[in-house]
Tab-separated table of C-alpha atoms in Angstrom:
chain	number	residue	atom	x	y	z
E	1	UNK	CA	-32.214	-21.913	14.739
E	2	UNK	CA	-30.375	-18.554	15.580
E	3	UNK	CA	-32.976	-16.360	17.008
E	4	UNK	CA	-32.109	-16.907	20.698
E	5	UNK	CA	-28.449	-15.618	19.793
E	6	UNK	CA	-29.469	-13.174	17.813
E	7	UNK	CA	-32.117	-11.218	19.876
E	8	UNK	CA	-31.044	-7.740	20.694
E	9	UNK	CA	-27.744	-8.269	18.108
E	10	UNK	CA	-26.631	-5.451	16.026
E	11	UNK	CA	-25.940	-5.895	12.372
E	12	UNK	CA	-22.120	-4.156	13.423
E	13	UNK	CA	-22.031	-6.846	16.498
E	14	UNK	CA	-22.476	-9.685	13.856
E	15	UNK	CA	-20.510	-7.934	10.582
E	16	UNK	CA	-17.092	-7.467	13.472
E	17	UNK	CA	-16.908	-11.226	13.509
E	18	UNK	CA	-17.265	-12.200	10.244
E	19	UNK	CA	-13.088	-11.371	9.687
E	20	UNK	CA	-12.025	-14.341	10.191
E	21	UNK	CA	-14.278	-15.593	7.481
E	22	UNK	CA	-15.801	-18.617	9.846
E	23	UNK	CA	-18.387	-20.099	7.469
E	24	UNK	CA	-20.693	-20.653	10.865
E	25	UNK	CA	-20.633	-16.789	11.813
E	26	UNK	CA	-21.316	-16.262	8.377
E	27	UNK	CA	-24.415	-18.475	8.620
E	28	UNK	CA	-25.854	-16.350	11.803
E	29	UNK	CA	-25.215	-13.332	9.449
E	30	UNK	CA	-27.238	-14.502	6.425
E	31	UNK	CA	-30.448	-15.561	9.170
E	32	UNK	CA	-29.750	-12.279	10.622
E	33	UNK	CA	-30.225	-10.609	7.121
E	34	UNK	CA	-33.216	-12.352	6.383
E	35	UNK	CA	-34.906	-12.176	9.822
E	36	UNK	CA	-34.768	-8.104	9.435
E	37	UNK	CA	-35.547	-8.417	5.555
E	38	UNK	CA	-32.309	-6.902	4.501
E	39	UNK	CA	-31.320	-6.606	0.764
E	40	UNK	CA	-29.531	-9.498	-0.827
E	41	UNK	CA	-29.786	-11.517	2.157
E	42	UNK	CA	-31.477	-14.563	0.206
E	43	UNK	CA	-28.031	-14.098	-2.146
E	44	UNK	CA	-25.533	-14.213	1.132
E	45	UNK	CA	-27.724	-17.088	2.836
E	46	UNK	CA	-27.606	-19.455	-0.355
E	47	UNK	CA	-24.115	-18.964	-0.543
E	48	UNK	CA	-23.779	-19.715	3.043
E	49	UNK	CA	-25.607	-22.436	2.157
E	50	UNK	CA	-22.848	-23.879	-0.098
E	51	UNK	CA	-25.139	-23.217	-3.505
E	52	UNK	CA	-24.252	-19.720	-4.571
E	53	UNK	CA	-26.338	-18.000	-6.846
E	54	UNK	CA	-23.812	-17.876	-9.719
E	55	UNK	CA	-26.519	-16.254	-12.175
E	56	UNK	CA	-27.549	-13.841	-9.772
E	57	UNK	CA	-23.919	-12.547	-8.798
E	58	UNK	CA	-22.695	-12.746	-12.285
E	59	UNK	CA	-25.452	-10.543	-13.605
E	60	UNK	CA	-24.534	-8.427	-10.512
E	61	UNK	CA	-21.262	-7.994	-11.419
E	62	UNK	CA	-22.124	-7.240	-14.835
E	63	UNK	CA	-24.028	-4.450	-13.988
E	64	UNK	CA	-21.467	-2.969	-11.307
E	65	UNK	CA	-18.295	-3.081	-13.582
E	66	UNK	CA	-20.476	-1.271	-16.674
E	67	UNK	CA	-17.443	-1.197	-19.535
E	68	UNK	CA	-14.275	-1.011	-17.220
E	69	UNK	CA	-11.430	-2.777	-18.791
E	70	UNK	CA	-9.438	-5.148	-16.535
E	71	UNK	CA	-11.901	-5.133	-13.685
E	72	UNK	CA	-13.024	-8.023	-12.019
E	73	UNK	CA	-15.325	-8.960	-8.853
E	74	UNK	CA	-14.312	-12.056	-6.817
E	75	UNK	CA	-17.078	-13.418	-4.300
E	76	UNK	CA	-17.476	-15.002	-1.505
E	77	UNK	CA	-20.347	-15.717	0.953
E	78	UNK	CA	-22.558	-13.886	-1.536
E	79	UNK	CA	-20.639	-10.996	-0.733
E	80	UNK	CA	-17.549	-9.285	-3.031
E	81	UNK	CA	-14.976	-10.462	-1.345
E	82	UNK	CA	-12.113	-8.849	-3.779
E	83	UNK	CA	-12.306	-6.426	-6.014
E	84	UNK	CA	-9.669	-5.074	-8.786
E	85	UNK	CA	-10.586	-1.867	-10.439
E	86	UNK	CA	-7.011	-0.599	-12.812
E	87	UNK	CA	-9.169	0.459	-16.442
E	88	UNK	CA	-5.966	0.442	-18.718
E	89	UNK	CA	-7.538	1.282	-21.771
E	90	UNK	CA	-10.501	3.653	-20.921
E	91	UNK	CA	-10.641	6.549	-23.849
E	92	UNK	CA	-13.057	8.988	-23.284
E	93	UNK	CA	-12.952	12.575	-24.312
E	94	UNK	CA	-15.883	14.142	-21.581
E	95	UNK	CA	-14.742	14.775	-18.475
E	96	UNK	CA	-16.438	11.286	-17.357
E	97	UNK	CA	-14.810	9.416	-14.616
E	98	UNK	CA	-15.685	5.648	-15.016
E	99	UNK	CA	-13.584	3.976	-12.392
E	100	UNK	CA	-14.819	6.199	-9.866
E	101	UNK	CA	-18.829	5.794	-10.616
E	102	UNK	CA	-17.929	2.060	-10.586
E	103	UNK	CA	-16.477	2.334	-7.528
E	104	UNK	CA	-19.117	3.803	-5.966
E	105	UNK	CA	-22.037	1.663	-7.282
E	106	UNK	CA	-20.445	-1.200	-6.007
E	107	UNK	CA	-19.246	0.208	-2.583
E	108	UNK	CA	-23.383	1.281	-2.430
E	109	UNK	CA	-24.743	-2.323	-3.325
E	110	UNK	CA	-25.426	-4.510	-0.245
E	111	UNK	CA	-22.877	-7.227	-1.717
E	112	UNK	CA	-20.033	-4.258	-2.138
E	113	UNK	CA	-20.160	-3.475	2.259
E	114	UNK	CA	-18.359	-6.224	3.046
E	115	UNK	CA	-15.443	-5.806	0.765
E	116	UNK	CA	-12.273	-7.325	1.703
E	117	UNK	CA	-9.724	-6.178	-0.507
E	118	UNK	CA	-9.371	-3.182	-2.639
E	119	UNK	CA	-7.122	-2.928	-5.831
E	120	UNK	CA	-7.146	0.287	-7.435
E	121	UNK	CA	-5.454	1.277	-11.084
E	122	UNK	CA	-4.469	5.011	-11.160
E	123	UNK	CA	-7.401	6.380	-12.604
E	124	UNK	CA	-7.325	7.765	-16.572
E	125	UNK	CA	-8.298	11.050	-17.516
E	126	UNK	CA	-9.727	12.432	-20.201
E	127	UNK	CA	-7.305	14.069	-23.185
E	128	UNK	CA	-5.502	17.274	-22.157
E	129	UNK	CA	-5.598	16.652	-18.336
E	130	UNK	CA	-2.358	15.536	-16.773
E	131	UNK	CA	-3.527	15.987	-13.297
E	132	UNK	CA	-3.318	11.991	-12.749
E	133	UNK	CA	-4.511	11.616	-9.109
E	134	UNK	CA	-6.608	9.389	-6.580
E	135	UNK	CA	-8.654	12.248	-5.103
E	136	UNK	CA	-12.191	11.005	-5.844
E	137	UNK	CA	-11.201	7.959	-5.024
E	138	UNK	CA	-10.271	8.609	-2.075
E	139	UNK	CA	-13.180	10.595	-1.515
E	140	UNK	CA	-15.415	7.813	-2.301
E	141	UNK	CA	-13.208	4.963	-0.144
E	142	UNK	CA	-13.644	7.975	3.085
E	143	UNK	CA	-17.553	8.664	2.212
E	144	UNK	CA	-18.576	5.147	4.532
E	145	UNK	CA	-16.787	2.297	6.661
E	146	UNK	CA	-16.000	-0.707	5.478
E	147	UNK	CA	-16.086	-3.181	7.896
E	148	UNK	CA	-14.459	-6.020	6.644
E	149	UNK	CA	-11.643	-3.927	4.522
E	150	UNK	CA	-8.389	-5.648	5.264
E	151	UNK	CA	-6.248	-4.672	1.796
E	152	UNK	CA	-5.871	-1.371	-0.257
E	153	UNK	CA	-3.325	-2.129	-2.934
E	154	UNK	CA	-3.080	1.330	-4.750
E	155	UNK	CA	0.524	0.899	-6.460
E	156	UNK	CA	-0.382	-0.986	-10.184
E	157	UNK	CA	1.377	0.313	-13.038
E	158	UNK	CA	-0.384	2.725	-15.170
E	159	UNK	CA	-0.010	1.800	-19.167
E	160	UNK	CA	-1.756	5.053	-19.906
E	161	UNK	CA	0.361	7.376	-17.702
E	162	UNK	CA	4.047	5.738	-17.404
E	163	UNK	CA	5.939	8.674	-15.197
E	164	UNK	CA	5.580	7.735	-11.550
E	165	UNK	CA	6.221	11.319	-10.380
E	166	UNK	CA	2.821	12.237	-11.706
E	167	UNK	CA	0.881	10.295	-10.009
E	168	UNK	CA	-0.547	11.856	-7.209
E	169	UNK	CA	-2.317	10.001	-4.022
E	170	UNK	CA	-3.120	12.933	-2.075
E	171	UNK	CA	-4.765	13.466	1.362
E	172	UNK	CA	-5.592	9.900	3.450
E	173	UNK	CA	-6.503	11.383	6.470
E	174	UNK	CA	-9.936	9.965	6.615
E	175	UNK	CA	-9.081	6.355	5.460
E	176	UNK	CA	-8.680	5.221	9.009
E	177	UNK	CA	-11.843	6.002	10.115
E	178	UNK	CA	-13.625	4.532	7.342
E	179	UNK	CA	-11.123	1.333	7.353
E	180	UNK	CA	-11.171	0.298	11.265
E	181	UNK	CA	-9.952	-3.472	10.484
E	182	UNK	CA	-7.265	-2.209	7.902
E	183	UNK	CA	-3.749	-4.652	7.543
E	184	UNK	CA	-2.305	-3.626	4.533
E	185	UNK	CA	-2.126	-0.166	2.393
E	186	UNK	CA	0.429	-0.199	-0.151
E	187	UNK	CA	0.384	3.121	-2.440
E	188	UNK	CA	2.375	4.744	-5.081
E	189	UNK	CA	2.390	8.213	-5.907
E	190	UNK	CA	4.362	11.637	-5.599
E	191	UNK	CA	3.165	15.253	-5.894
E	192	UNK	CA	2.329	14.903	-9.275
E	193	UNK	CA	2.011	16.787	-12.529
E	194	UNK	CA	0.469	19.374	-10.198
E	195	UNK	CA	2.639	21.754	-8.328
E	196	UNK	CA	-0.266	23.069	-6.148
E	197	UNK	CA	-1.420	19.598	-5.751
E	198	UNK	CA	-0.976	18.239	-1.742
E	199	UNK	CA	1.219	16.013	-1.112
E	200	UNK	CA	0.507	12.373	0.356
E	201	UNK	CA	-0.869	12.956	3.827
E	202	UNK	CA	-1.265	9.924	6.225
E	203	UNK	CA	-2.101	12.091	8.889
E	204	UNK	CA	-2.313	10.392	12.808
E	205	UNK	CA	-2.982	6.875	11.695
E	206	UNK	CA	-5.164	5.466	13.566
E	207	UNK	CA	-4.956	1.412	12.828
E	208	UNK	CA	-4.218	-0.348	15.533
E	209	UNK	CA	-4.674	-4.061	12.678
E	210	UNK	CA	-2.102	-2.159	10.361
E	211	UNK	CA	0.576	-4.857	9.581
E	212	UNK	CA	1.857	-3.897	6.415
E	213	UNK	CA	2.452	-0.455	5.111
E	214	UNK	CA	4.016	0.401	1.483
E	215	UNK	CA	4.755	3.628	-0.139
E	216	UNK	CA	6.181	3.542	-3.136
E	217	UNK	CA	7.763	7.187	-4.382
E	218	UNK	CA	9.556	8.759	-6.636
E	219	UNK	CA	9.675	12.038	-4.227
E	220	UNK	CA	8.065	11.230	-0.803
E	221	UNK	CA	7.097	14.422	1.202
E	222	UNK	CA	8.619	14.690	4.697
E	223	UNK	CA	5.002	14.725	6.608
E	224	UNK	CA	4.782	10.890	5.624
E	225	UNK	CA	7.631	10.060	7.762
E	226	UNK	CA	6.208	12.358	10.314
E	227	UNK	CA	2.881	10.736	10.560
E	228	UNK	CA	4.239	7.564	10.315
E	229	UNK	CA	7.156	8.407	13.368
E	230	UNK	CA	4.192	9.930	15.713
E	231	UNK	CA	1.382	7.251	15.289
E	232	UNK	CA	0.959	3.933	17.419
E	233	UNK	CA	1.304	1.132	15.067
E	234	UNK	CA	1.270	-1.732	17.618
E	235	UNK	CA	0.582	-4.258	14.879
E	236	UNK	CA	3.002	-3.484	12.125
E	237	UNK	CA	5.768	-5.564	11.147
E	238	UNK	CA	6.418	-4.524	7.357
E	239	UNK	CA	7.343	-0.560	6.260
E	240	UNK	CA	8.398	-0.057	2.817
E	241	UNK	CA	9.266	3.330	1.924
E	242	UNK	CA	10.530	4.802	-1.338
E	243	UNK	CA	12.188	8.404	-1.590
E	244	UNK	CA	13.541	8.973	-4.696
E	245	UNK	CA	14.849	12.776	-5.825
E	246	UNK	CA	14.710	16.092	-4.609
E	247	UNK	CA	13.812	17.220	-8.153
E	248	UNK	CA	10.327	15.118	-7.881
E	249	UNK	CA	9.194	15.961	-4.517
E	250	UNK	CA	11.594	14.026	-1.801
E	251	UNK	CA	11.858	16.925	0.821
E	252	UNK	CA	12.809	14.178	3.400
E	253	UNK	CA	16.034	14.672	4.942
E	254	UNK	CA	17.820	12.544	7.635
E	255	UNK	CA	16.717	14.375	10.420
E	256	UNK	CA	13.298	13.884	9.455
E	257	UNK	CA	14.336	9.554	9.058
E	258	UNK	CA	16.029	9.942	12.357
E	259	UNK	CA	12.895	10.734	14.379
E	260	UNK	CA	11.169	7.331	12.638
E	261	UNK	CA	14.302	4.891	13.533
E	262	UNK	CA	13.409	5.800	17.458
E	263	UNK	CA	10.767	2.854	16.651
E	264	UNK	CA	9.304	3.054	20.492
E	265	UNK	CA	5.508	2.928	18.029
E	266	UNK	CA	6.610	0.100	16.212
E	267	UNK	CA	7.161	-2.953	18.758
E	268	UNK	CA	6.375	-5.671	15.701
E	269	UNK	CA	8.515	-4.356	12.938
E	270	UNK	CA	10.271	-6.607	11.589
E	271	UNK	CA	10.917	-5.732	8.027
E	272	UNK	CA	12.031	-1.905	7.144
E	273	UNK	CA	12.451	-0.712	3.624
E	274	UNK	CA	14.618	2.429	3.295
E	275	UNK	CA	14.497	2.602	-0.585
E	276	UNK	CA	15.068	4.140	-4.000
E	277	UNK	CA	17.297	6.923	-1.329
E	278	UNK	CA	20.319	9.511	-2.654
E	279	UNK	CA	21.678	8.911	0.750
E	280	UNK	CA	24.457	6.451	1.326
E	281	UNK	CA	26.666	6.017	3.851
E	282	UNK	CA	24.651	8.696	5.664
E	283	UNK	CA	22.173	6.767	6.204
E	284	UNK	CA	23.848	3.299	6.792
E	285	UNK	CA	25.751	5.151	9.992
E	286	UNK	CA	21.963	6.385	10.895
E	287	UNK	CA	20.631	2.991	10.743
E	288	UNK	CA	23.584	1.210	12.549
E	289	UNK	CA	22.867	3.560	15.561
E	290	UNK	CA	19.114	3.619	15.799
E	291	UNK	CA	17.276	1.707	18.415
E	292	UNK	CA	15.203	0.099	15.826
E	293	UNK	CA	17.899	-1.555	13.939
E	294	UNK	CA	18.453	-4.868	16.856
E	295	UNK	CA	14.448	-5.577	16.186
E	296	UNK	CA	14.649	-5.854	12.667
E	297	UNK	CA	15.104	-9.282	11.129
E	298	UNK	CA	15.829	-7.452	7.044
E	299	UNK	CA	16.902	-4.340	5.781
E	300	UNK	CA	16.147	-3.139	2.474
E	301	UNK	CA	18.281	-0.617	1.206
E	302	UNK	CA	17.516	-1.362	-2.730
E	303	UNK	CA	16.813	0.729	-5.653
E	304	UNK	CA	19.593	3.510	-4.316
E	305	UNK	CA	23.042	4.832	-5.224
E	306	UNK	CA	25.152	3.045	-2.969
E	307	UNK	CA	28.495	2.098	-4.052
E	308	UNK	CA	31.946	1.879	-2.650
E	309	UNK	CA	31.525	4.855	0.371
E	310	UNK	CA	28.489	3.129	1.434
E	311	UNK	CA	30.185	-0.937	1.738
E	312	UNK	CA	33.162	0.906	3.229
E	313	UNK	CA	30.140	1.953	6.107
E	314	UNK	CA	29.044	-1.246	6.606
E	315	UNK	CA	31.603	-3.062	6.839
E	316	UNK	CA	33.773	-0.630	9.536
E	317	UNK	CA	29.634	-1.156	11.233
E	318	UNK	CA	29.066	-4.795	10.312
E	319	UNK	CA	28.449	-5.717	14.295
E	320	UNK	CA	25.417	-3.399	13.927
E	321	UNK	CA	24.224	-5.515	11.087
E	322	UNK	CA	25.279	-9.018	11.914
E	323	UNK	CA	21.830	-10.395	13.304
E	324	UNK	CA	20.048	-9.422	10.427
E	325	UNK	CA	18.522	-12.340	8.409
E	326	UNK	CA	18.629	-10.353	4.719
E	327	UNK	CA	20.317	-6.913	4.013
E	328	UNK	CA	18.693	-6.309	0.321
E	329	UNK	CA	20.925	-4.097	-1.430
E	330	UNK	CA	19.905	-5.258	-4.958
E	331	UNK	CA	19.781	-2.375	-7.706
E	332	UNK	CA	22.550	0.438	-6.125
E	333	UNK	CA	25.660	0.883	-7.767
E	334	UNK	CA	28.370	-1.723	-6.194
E	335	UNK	CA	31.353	-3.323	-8.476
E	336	UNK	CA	31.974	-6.647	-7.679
E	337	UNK	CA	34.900	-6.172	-5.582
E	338	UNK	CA	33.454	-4.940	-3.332
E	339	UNK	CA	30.278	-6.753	-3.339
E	340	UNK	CA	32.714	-9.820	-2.735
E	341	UNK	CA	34.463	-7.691	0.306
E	342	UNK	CA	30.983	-7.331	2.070
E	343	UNK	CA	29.377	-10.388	1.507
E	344	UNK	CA	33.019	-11.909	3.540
E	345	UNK	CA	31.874	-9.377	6.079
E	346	UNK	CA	27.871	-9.738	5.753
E	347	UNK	CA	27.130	-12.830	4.480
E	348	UNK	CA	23.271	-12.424	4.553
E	349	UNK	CA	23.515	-9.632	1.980
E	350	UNK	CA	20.937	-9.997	-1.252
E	351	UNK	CA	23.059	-7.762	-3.984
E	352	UNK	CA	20.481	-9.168	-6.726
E	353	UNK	CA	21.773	-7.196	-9.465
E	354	UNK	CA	23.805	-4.141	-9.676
E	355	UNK	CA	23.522	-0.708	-11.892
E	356	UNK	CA	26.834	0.532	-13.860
E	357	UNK	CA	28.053	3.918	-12.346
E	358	UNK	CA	28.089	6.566	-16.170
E	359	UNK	CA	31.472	7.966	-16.913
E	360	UNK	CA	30.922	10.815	-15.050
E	361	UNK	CA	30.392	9.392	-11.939
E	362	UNK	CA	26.557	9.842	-12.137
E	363	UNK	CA	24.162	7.562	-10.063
E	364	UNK	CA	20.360	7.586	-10.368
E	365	UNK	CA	17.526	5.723	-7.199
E	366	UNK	CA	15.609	3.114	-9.977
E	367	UNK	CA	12.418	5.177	-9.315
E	368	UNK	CA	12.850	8.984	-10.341
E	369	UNK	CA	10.410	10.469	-13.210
């Protein structure tokens, strides 16, 4: 039925359309796979076909996952579509690495290639190791391309290691190549337990279907805000990012923030999270004069220390703010007072709940150690 369109077709040609998952393209795919004999094409056509081979995926799956804990494989077109990989309660004592083989055997299978979206648990280690990091992960995730990978979610919570600044993501640099169709990467890590461990590196990121971005920090290293201020991200309209403390690896400093809220590589953006930040008022006088600011319809300034100094800034800059359709400021430090003074002056602010300032004036971002 398909031949004639498929003569002289490249298996890439046929896997760059199946994004929008269009059950018809999908069809071409699955005669495609069994014209050239390809493995696990009778799976993908039946499941084209609308009768998936439940026995034969589930056994799959079986085999794939081995004895991960809170793992699961979702399919789709005979394919994994999703796949969640956060082992909670993995005790081993010999150096093994079970997330990561698993990983790899199913990013290997024929049904793993075509991957869609990616949720990874920080891996465990084994007793006495407190280096808690992504790096063969990552290494795995850069090893091949992954045509169809939309979503890396990299941020759940770790039951077995419960101190955000030691986890570490590491170097990225690669994922771009391998991910050529990626829209959303949302990780969470610092510089971890490791003081000659790198830092999160994003590198030139080169993603022109990025739309969402998330890092989530207890102590974000400067060279994230570099990469991100000195890549083209036509496509992005979401940016989360989460400083936290000098004392857990924040070396960002306004300056380096500054260079970001030029925005001329971010025509979409829409949403900007400038979170879990020491900086107050600062940083709301940086924002009110950046040429970002007009294109942004919310501003998330959560998780911070900002109190009466900062609502003092923006309400003297509240024109700069006006056309803003949220200002988050849930989780700082305000008293009500004053959270009643800006919300006559702002009334799209979100103050969600507020922190209680300790008798010695101390404030604390929500995300530090």
């Amino acid at each position: 039925m398909y031949a004639g369109r498929m003569s002289g077709v490249s298996r890439n040609e046929l896997e760059s359309g199946l994004l929008n998952d269009d059950g018809a393209q999908w069809q071409v795919y699955a005669d495609w796979l069994l014209e050239h004999g390809a493995p696990w094409a009778g799976t993908i056509a039946e499941a084209c076909a609308g009768k998936p081979n439940n026995r034969v995926q589930a056994k799959a799956e079986e085999k794939l996952l081995g004895d991960l804990d809170n793992s699961s494989i979702a399919w789709r077109y005979g394919v994994i579509d999703r796949l969640t990989l956060a082992p909670e309660n993995c005790e081993f004592e010999t150096g093994e690495a079970p997330m990561a083989d698993a990983l790899r055997r199913i990013l290997a299978h024929p049904a793993g290639r075509l991957v869609r979206e990616i949720s990874l648990g920080l891996p465990p280690r084994y007793p006495g190791d407190i280096d808690w990091n992504f790096d063969e992960i990552i290494e795995i995730l850069t090893a091949g391309t992954w045509p169809r990978l939309q979503s890396i979610d990299m941020s759940s919570d770790a039951d077995h290691m419960d101190q955000p600044s030691w986890r570490r993501i590491g170097d990225m640099r690669l994922l771009w190549k391998a991910t050529p169709n990626l829209r959303s990467l949302i990780v969470q890590g610092s510089v971890g337990s490791d003081e000659d461990g790198p830092p999160l590196s994003l590198g030139a990121i080169a993603a022109p279907n990025l739309q969402k971005l998330v890092v989530q920090s207890s102590g974000l290293d400067k060279s994230v805000v570099h990469d991100i201020a000195r890549s083209k991200l036509p496509k992005l309209e979401y940016l989360e990012l989460w400083f936290g403390q000098e004392d857990y690896g924040n070396t960002c400093s306004l300056e380096d923030l500054a260079k970001l809220l030029v925005g001329s590589n971010l025509p979409k953006l829409k949403f900007l999270g400038l979170m879990n930040s020491e900086w107050e008022a600062e940083l709301i006088s940086l924002i009110a004069n950046s040429e970002l600011l007009p294109h942004l319809i919310t501003l998330d300034l959560s998780m911070g220390i900002i109190s009466r100094e900062g609502v003092d800034r923006l309400i003297e800059l509240r024109e700069c703010f006006a056309h803003l359709g949220t200002l988050n400021i849930d989780d700082n430090f305000i008293l009500d007072e004053d959270m009643q003074r800006l919300r006559e002056s702002l009334p799209m602010v979100n103050g969600g709940e507020q922190g209680d300032i300790e008798e010695e004036g101390w404030r604390y971002v929500s995300c530090g150690e």
